[in-house]
CSV table of C-alpha atoms and ligand atoms in Angstrom, one decimal:
chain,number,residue,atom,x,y,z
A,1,UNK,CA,0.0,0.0,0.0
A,2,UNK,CA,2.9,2.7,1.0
A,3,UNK,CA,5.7,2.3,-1.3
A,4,UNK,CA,8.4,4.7,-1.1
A,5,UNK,CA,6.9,5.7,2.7
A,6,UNK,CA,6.5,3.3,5.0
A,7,UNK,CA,5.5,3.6,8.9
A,8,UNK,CA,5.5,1.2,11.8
A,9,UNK,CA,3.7,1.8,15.5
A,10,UNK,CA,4.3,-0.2,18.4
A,11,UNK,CA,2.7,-0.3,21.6
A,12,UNK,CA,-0.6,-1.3,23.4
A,13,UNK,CA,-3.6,1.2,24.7
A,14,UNK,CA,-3.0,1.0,28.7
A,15,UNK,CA,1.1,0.1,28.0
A,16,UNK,CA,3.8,2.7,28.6
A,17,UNK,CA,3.0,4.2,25.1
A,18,UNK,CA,3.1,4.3,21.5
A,19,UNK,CA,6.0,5.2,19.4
A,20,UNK,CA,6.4,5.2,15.4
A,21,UNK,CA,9.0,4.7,13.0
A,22,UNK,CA,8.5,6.8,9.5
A,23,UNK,CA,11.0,6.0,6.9
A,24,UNK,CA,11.4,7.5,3.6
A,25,UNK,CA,11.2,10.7,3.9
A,26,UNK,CA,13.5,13.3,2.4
A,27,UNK,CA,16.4,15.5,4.0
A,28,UNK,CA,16.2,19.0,4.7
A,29,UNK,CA,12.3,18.8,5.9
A,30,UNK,CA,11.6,21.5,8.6
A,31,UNK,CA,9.8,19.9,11.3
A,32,UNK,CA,8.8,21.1,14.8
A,33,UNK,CA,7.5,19.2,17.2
A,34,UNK,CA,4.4,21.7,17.8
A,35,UNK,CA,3.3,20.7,14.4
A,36,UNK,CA,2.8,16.8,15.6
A,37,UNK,CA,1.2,18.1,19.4
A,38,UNK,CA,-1.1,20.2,17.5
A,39,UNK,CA,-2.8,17.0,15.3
A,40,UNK,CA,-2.6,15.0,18.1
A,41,UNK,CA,-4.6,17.3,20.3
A,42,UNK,CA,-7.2,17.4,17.4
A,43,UNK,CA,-7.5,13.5,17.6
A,44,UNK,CA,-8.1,13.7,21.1
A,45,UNK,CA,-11.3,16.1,20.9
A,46,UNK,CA,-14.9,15.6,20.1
A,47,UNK,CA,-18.3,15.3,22.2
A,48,UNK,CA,-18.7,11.8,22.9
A,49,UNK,CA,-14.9,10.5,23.9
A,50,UNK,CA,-15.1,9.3,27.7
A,51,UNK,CA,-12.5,10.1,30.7
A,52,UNK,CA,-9.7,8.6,29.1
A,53,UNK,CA,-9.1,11.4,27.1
A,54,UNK,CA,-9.1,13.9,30.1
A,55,UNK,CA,-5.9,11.6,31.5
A,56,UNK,CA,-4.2,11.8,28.0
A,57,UNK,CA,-2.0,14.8,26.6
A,58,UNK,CA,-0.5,13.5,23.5
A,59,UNK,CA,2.1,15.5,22.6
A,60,UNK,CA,4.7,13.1,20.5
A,61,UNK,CA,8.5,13.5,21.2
A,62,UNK,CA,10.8,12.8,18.4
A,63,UNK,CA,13.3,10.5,18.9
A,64,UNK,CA,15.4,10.0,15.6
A,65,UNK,CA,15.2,11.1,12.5
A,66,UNK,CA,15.5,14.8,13.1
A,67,UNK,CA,18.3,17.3,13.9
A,68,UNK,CA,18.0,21.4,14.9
A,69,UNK,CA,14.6,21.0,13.3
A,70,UNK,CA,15.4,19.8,9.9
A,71,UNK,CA,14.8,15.8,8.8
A,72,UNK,CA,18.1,14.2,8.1
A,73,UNK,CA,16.2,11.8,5.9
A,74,UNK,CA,17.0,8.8,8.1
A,75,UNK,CA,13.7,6.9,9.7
A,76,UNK,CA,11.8,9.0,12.0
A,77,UNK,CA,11.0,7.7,15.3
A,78,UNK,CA,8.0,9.5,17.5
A,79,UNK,CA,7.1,8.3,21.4
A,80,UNK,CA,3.6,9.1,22.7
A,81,UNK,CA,3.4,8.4,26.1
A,82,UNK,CA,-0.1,6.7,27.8
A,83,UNK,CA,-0.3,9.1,30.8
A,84,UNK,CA,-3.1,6.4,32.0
A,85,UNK,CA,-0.4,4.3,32.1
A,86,UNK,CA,0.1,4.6,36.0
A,87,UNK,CA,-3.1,3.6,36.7
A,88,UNK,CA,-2.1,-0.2,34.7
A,89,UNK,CA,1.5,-0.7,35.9
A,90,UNK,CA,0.7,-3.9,37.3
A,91,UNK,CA,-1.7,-5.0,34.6
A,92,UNK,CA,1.1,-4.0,31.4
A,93,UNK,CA,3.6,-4.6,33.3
A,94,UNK,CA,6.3,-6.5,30.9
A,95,UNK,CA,7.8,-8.5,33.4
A,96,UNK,CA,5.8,-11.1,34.8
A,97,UNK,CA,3.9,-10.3,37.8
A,98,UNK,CA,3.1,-14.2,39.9
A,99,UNK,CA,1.7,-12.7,42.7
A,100,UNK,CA,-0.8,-10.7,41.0
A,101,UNK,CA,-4.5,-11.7,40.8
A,102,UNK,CA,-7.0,-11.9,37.8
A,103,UNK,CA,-8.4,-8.6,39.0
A,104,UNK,CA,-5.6,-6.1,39.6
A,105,UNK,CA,-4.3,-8.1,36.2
A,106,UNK,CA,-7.6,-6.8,34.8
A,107,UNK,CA,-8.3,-10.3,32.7
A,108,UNK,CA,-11.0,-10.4,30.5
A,109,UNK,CA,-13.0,-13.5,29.6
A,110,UNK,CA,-16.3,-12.0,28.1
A,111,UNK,CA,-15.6,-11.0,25.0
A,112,UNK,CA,-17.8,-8.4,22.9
A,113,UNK,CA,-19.7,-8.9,20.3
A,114,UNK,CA,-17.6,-6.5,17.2
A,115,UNK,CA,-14.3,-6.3,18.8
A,116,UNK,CA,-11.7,-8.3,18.0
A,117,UNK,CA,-11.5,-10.0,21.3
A,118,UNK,CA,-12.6,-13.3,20.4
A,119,UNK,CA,-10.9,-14.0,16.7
A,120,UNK,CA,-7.9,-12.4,18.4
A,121,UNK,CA,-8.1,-14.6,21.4
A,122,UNK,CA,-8.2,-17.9,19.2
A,123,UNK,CA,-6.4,-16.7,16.5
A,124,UNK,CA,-3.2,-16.4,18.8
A,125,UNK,CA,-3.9,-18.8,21.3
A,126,UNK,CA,-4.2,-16.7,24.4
A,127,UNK,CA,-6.5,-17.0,27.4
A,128,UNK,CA,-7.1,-13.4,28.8
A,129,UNK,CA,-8.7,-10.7,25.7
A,130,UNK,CA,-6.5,-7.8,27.3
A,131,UNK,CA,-3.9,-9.7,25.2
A,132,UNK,CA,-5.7,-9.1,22.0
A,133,UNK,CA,-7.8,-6.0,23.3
A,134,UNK,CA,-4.6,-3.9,24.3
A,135,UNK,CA,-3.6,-3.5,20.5
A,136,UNK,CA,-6.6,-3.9,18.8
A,137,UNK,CA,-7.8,-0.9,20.6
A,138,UNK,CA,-7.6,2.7,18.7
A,139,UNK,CA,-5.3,4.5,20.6
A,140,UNK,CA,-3.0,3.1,18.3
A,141,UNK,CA,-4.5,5.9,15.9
A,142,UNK,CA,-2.4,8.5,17.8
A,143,UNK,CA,0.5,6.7,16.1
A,144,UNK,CA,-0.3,7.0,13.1
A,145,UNK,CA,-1.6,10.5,13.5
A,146,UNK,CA,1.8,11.4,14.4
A,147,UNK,CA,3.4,9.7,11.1
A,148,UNK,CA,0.1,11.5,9.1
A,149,UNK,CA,1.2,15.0,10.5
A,150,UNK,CA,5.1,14.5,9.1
A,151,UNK,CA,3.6,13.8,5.9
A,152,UNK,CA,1.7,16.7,6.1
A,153,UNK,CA,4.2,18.7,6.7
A,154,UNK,CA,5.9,17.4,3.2
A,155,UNK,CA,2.5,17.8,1.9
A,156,UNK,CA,2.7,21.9,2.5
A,157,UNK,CA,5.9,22.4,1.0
A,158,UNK,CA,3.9,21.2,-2.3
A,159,UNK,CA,1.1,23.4,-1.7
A,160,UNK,CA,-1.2,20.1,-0.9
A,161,UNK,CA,-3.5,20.3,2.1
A,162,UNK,CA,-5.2,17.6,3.6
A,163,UNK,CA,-8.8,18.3,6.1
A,164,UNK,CA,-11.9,16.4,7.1
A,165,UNK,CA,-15.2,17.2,8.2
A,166,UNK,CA,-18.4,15.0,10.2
A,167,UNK,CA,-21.6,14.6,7.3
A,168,UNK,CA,-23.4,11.8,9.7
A,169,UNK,CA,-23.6,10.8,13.0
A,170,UNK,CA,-26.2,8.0,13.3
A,171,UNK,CA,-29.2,9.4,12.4
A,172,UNK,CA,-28.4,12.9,12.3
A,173,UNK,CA,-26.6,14.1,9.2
A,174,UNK,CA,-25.1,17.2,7.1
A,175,UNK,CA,-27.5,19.3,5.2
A,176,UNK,CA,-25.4,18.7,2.1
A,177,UNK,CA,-21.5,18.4,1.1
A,178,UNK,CA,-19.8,21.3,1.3
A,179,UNK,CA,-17.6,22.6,-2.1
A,180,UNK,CA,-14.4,21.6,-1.6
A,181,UNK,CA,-12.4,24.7,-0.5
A,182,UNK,CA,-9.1,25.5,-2.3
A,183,UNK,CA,-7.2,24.8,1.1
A,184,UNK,CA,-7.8,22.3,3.4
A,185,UNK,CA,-6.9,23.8,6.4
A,186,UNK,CA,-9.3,26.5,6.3
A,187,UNK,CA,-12.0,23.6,6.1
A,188,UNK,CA,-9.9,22.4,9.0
A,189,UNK,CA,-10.2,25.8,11.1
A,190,UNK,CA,-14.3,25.8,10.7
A,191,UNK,CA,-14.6,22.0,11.1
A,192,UNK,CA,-12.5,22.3,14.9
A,193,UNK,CA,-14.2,24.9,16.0
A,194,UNK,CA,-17.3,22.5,16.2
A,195,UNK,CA,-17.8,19.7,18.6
A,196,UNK,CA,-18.5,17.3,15.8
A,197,UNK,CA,-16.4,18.8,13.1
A,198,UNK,CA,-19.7,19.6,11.6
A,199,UNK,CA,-19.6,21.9,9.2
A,200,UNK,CA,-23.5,22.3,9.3
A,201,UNK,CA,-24.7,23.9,13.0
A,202,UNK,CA,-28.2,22.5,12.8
A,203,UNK,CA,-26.9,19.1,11.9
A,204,UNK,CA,-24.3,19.7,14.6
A,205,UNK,CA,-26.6,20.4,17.7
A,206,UNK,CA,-29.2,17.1,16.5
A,207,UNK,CA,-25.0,15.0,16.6
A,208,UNK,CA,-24.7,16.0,19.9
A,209,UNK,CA,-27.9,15.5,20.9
A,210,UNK,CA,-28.0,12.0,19.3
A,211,UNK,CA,-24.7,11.1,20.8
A,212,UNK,CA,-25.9,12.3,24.4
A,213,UNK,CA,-29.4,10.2,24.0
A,214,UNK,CA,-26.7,6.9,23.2
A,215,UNK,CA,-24.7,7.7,26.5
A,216,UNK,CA,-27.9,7.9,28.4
A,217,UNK,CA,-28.8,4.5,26.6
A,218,UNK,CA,-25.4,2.6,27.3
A,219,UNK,CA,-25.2,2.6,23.6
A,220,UNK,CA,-22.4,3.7,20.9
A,221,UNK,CA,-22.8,5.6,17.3
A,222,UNK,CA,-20.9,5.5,14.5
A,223,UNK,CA,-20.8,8.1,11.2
A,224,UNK,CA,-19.8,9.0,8.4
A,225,UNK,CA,-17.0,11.6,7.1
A,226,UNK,CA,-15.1,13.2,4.9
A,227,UNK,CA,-11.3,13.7,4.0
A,228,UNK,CA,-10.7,16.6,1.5
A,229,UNK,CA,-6.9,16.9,-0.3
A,230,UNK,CA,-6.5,20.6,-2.4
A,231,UNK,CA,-3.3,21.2,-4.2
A,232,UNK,CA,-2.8,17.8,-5.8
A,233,UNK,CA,-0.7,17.9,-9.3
A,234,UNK,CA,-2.2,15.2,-11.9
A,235,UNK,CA,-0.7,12.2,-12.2
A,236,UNK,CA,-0.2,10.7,-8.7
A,237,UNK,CA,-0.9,7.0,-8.6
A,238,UNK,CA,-1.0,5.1,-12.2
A,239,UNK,CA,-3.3,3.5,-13.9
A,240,UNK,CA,-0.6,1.1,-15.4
A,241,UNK,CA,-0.7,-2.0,-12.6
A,242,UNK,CA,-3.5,-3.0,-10.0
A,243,UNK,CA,-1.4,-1.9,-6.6
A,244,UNK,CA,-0.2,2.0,-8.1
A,245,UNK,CA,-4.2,2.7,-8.6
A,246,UNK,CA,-4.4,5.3,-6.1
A,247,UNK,CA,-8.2,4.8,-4.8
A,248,UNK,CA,-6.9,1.3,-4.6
A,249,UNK,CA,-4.1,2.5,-1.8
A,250,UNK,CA,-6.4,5.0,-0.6
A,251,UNK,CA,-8.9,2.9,0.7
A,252,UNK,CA,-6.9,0.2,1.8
A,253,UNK,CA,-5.3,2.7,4.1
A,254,UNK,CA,-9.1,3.9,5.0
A,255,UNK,CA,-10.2,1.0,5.8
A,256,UNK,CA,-7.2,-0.5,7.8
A,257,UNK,CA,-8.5,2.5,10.5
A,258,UNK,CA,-10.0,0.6,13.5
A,259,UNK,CA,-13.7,0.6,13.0
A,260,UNK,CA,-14.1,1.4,9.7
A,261,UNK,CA,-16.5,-0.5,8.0
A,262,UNK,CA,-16.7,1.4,3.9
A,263,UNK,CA,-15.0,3.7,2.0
A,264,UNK,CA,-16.3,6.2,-1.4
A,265,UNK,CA,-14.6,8.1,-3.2
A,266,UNK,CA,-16.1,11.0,-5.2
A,267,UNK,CA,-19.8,10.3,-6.2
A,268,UNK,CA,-19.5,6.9,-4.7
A,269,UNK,CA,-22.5,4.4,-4.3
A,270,UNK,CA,-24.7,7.4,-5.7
A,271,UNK,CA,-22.7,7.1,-9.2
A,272,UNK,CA,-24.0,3.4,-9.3
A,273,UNK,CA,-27.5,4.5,-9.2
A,274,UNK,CA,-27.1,7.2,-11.9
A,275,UNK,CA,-26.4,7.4,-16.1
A,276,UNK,CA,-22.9,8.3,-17.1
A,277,UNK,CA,-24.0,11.5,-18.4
A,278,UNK,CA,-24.9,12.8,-14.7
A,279,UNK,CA,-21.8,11.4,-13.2
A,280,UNK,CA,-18.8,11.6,-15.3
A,281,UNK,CA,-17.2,15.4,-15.5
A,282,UNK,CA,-17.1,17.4,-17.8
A,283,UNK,CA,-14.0,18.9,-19.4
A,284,UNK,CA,-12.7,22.1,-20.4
A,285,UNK,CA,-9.7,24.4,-21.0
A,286,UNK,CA,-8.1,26.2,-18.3
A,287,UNK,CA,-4.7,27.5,-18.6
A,288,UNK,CA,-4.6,28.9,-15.8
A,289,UNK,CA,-4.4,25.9,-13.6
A,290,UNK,CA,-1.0,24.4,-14.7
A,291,UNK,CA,-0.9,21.6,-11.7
A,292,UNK,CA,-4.0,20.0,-13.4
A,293,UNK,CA,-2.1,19.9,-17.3
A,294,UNK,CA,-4.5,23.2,-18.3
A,295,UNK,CA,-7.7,21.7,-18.1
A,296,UNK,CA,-10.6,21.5,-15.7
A,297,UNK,CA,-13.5,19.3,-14.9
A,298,UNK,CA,-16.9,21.0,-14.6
A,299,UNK,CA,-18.1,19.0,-11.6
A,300,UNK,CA,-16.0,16.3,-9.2
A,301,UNK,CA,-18.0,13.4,-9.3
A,302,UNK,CA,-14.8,11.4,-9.3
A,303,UNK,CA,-13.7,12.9,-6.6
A,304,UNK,CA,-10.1,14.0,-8.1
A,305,UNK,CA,-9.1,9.8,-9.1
A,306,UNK,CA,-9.5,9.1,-12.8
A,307,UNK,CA,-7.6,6.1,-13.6
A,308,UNK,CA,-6.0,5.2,-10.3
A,309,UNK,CA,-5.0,8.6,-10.6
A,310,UNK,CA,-5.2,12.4,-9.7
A,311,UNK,CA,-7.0,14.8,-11.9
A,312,UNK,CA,-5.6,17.8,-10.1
A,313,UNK,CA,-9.4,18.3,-8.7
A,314,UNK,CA,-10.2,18.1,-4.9
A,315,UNK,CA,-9.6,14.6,-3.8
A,316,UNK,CA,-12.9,13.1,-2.0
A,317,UNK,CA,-13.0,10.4,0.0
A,318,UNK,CA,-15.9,9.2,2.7
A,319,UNK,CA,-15.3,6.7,5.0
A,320,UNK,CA,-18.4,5.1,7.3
A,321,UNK,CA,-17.2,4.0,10.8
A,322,UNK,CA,-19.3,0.9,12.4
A,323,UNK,CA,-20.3,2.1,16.3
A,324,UNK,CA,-18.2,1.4,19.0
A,325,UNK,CA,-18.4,-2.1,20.2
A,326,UNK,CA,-17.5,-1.9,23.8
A,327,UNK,CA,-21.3,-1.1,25.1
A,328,UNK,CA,-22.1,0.4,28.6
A,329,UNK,CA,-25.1,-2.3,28.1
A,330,UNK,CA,-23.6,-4.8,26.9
A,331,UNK,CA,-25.0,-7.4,24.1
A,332,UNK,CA,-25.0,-11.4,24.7
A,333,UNK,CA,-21.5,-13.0,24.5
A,334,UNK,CA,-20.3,-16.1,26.4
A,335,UNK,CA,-17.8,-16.6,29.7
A,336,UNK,CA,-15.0,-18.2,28.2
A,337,UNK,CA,-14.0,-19.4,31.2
A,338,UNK,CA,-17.3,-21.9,31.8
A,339,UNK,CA,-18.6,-21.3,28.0
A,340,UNK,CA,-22.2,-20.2,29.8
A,341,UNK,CA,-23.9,-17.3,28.4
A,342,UNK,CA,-22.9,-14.0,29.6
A,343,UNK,CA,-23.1,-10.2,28.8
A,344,UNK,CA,-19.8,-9.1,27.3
A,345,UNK,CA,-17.3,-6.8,29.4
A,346,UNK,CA,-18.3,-3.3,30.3
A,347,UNK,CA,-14.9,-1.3,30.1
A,348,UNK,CA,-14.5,2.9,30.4
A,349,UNK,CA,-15.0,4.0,26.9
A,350,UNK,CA,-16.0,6.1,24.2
A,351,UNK,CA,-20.1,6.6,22.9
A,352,UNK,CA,-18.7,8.3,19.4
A,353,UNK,CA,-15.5,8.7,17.9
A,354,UNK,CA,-16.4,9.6,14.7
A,355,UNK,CA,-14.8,13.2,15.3
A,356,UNK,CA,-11.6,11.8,16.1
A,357,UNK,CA,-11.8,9.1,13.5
A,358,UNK,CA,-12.0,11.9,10.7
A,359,UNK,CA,-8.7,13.3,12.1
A,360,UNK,CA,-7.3,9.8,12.0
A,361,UNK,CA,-8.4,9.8,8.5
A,362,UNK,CA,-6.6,12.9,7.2
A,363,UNK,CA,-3.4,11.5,8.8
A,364,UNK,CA,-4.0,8.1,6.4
A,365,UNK,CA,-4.6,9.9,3.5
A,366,UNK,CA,-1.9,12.2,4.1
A,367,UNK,CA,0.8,9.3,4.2
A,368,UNK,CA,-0.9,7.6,1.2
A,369,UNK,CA,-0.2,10.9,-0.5
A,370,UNK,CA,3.2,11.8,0.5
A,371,UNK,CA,3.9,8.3,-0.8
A,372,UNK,CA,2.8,9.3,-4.0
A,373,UNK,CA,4.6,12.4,-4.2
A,374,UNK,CA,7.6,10.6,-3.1
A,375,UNK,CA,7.2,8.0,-5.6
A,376,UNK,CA,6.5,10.5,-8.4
A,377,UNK,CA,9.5,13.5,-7.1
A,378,UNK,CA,11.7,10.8,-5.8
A,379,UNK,CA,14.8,12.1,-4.8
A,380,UNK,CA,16.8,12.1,-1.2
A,381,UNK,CA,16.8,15.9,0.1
A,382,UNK,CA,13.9,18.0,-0.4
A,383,UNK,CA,15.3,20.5,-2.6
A,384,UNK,CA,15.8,17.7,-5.0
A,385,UNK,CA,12.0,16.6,-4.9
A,386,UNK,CA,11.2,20.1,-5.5
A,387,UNK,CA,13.1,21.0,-8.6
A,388,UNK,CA,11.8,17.5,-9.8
A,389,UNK,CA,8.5,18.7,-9.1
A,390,UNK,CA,9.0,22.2,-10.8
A,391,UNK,CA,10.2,20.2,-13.9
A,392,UNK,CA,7.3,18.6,-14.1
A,393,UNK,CA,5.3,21.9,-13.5
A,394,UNK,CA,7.1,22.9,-16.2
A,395,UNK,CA,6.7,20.6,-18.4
A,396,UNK,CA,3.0,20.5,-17.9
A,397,UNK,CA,2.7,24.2,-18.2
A,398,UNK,CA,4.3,24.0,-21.7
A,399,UNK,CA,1.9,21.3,-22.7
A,400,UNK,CA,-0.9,24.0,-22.4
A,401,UNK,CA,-2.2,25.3,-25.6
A,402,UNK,CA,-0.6,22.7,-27.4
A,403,UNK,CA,-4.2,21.0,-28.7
B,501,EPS,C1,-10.7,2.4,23.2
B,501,EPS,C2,-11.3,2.7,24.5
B,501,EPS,C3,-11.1,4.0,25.2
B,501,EPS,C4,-10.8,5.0,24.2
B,501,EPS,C5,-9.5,4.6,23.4
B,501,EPS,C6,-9.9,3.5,22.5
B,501,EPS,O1,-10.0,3.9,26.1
B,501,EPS,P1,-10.1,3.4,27.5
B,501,EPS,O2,-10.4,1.9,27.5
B,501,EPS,O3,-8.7,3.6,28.2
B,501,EPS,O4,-11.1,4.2,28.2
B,501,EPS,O5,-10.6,6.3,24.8
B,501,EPS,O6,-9.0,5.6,22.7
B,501,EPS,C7,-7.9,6.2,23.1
B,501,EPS,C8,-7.3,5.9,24.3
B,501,EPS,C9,-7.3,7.2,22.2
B,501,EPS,O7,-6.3,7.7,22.5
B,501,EPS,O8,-8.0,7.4,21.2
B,501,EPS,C10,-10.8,1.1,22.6
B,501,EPS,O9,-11.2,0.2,23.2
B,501,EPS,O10,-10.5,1.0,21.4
């Protein structure tokens, strides 16, 4: 899926913390470690997290990778600590601990329903679901949100912006979608400033309300949102061999997000209900916009991918999340200890994450697309990424006129 980037994380929800390995990106970045706190304070807001996110402060120290603020374009490593942590030093503990019982190790044997706990449990042959639970959880997201914001921050230096914004929680859903802006931070801005990262404030009160009536309920929602990339040249991703398609990599990076259950790009499921005349996009000469070979499309149904590839339109992606499966009233499971019925573990958690998940999502994108760039601009420092990107420019601009 990432070719010329690749990541690694490490570390379990209630361990000493997570830490993440980037490689492949180029020398001579400029990165500052306020960059990385600042997208992994927006993963950690949103109405509907629980307590655990008033113990957290992700911040992300950098631990390799980088010198006097510059990449050195060796592997990156970034720590996040788990604050909660503390509270578990018994229960992670790496070392075994014999005297220790099944409570203060906090063993679980009743798995739930939509959680990896049981497939995990059998798949590795273990007896307690913390072993499977730990990892599978989505605190591992601030990992990767961490690696997203690096490629981000290579993203900028091309002009490419990446944002997200909340169209559906359960029920309750955005008036309409939005026209993609021509930066994606500025969709960013309006989208944090809401509780949901609603764009629409009517939609955005009935969210909240919806997500408040689950709490009451012991329940969990799930959603629906939307990553937006501006700035994209043509021609990322190829067309040319089933793994460079770029929606192929796109949602394969989508959809390995914990609880992500469907991914659409552009028009989507709607285009499968319509005639090609009302989705495909219409195109015309515009010599203005050089990034995109002089031409643009009247409409975005394809959601900036033609071919595997970018059209130098928005890219637009929608990703449904499934809800939560750990359930303040929980659903029918069995006691894998005696294999009677039982209700399935109750454990501190979120009602909706769909917020955070849309924050997770930029950062997934954002890898998949400084992957792209890379593989396109090659090079080893930044400077020579960037003159292979101007010669491309270039080149592009002096296509223009040319038909
Ligand atoms: C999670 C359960 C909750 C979430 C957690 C993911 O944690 P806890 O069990 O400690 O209350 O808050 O998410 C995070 C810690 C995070 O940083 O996003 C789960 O079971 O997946």
């Amino acid at each position: 899926m990432l070719r010329a980037i690749r990541f690694t994380t490490a570390g379990e929800s209630h361990g000493r913390g997570l830490v993440v390995i980037l490689e492949g990106m180029p020398a001579g970045l400029g990165l500052d470690a306020k960059t990385v706190a600042a997208e992994l304070g927006r993963r950690q807001l949103g109405h509907g997290r629980g307590d655990r996110m008033r113990i957290e402060r992700d911040e992300g120290e950098i631990l390799g990778g980088v010198r006097l603020g510059e990449t050195l374009g060796s592997p990156i490593a970034v720590w996040i600590e788990n604050r909660d942590f503390e509270n578990w030093r018994v229960a992670m503990s790496a070392d075994p601990v014999p005297e220790a019982d099944d409570e203060s190790l906090r063993r679980v044997h009743l798995p739930r329903p939509g959680h990896a706990d049981l497939a995990g449990l059998l798949k590795y042959d273990r007896e307690d679901a913390r072993d499977v639970l730990e990892r599978s959880s989505a605190r591992e997201t601030a990992a990767r949100v961490a690696a997203g914001s690096l490629a981000k921050s290579l993203l900028a230096e091309f002009g490419v912006t990446v944002g997200s914004h909340v169209l559906r929680i359960g029920d309750a859903e955005a008036a309409s979608a939005v026209d993609p802006p021509s930066d994606a931070t500025q969709m960013n801005r309006e989208a944090d400033a809401s509780p949901v990262r609603c764009l629409d404030p009517t939609a955005a009160a009935e969210m909240m309300r919806a997500i408040d009536a689950a709490a009451a309920a012991g329940d969990t929602l799930g959603g629906v949102f939307e990553v937006v990339a501006c700035g994209l040249p043509v021609g990322l991703g190829s067309y040319v061999s089933w793994e460079e398609r770029l929606d192929g990599r796109l949602a394969a990076a989508l959809m390995s997000i914990q609880a992500m259950k469907g991914v659409e790009i552009g028009a989507g499921f709607l285009a499968a209900r319509s005639p090609g005349s009302a989705v495909h996009d219409e195109i015309e000469p515009d010599r203005s916009r050089t990034a995109s070979g002089g031409y643009r499309r009247r409409r975005n149904n394809a959601g900036g991918l033609e071919g595997g590839m970018t059209t130098g339109e928005p890219l637009v992606v929608r990703v449904a999340m499934k809800p939560l499966s750990t359930l303040m009233r929980p659903l029918d499971s069995v006691d894998l200890r005696s294999d009677e019925p039982a209700r399935a573990v109750r454990e501190r958690s979120d009602v909706c994450a769909v917020p955070a998940a849309a924050v997770v999502g930029e950062a997934m994108v954002a890898l998949v697309l400084a992957d792209a760039m890379r593989e396109k601009f090659g090079g080893d420092s930044l400077g020579e990424m960037r003159t292979n990107h101007e010669a491309y420019l270039e080149r592009l601009g002096r296509r223009g006129g040319k038909a």
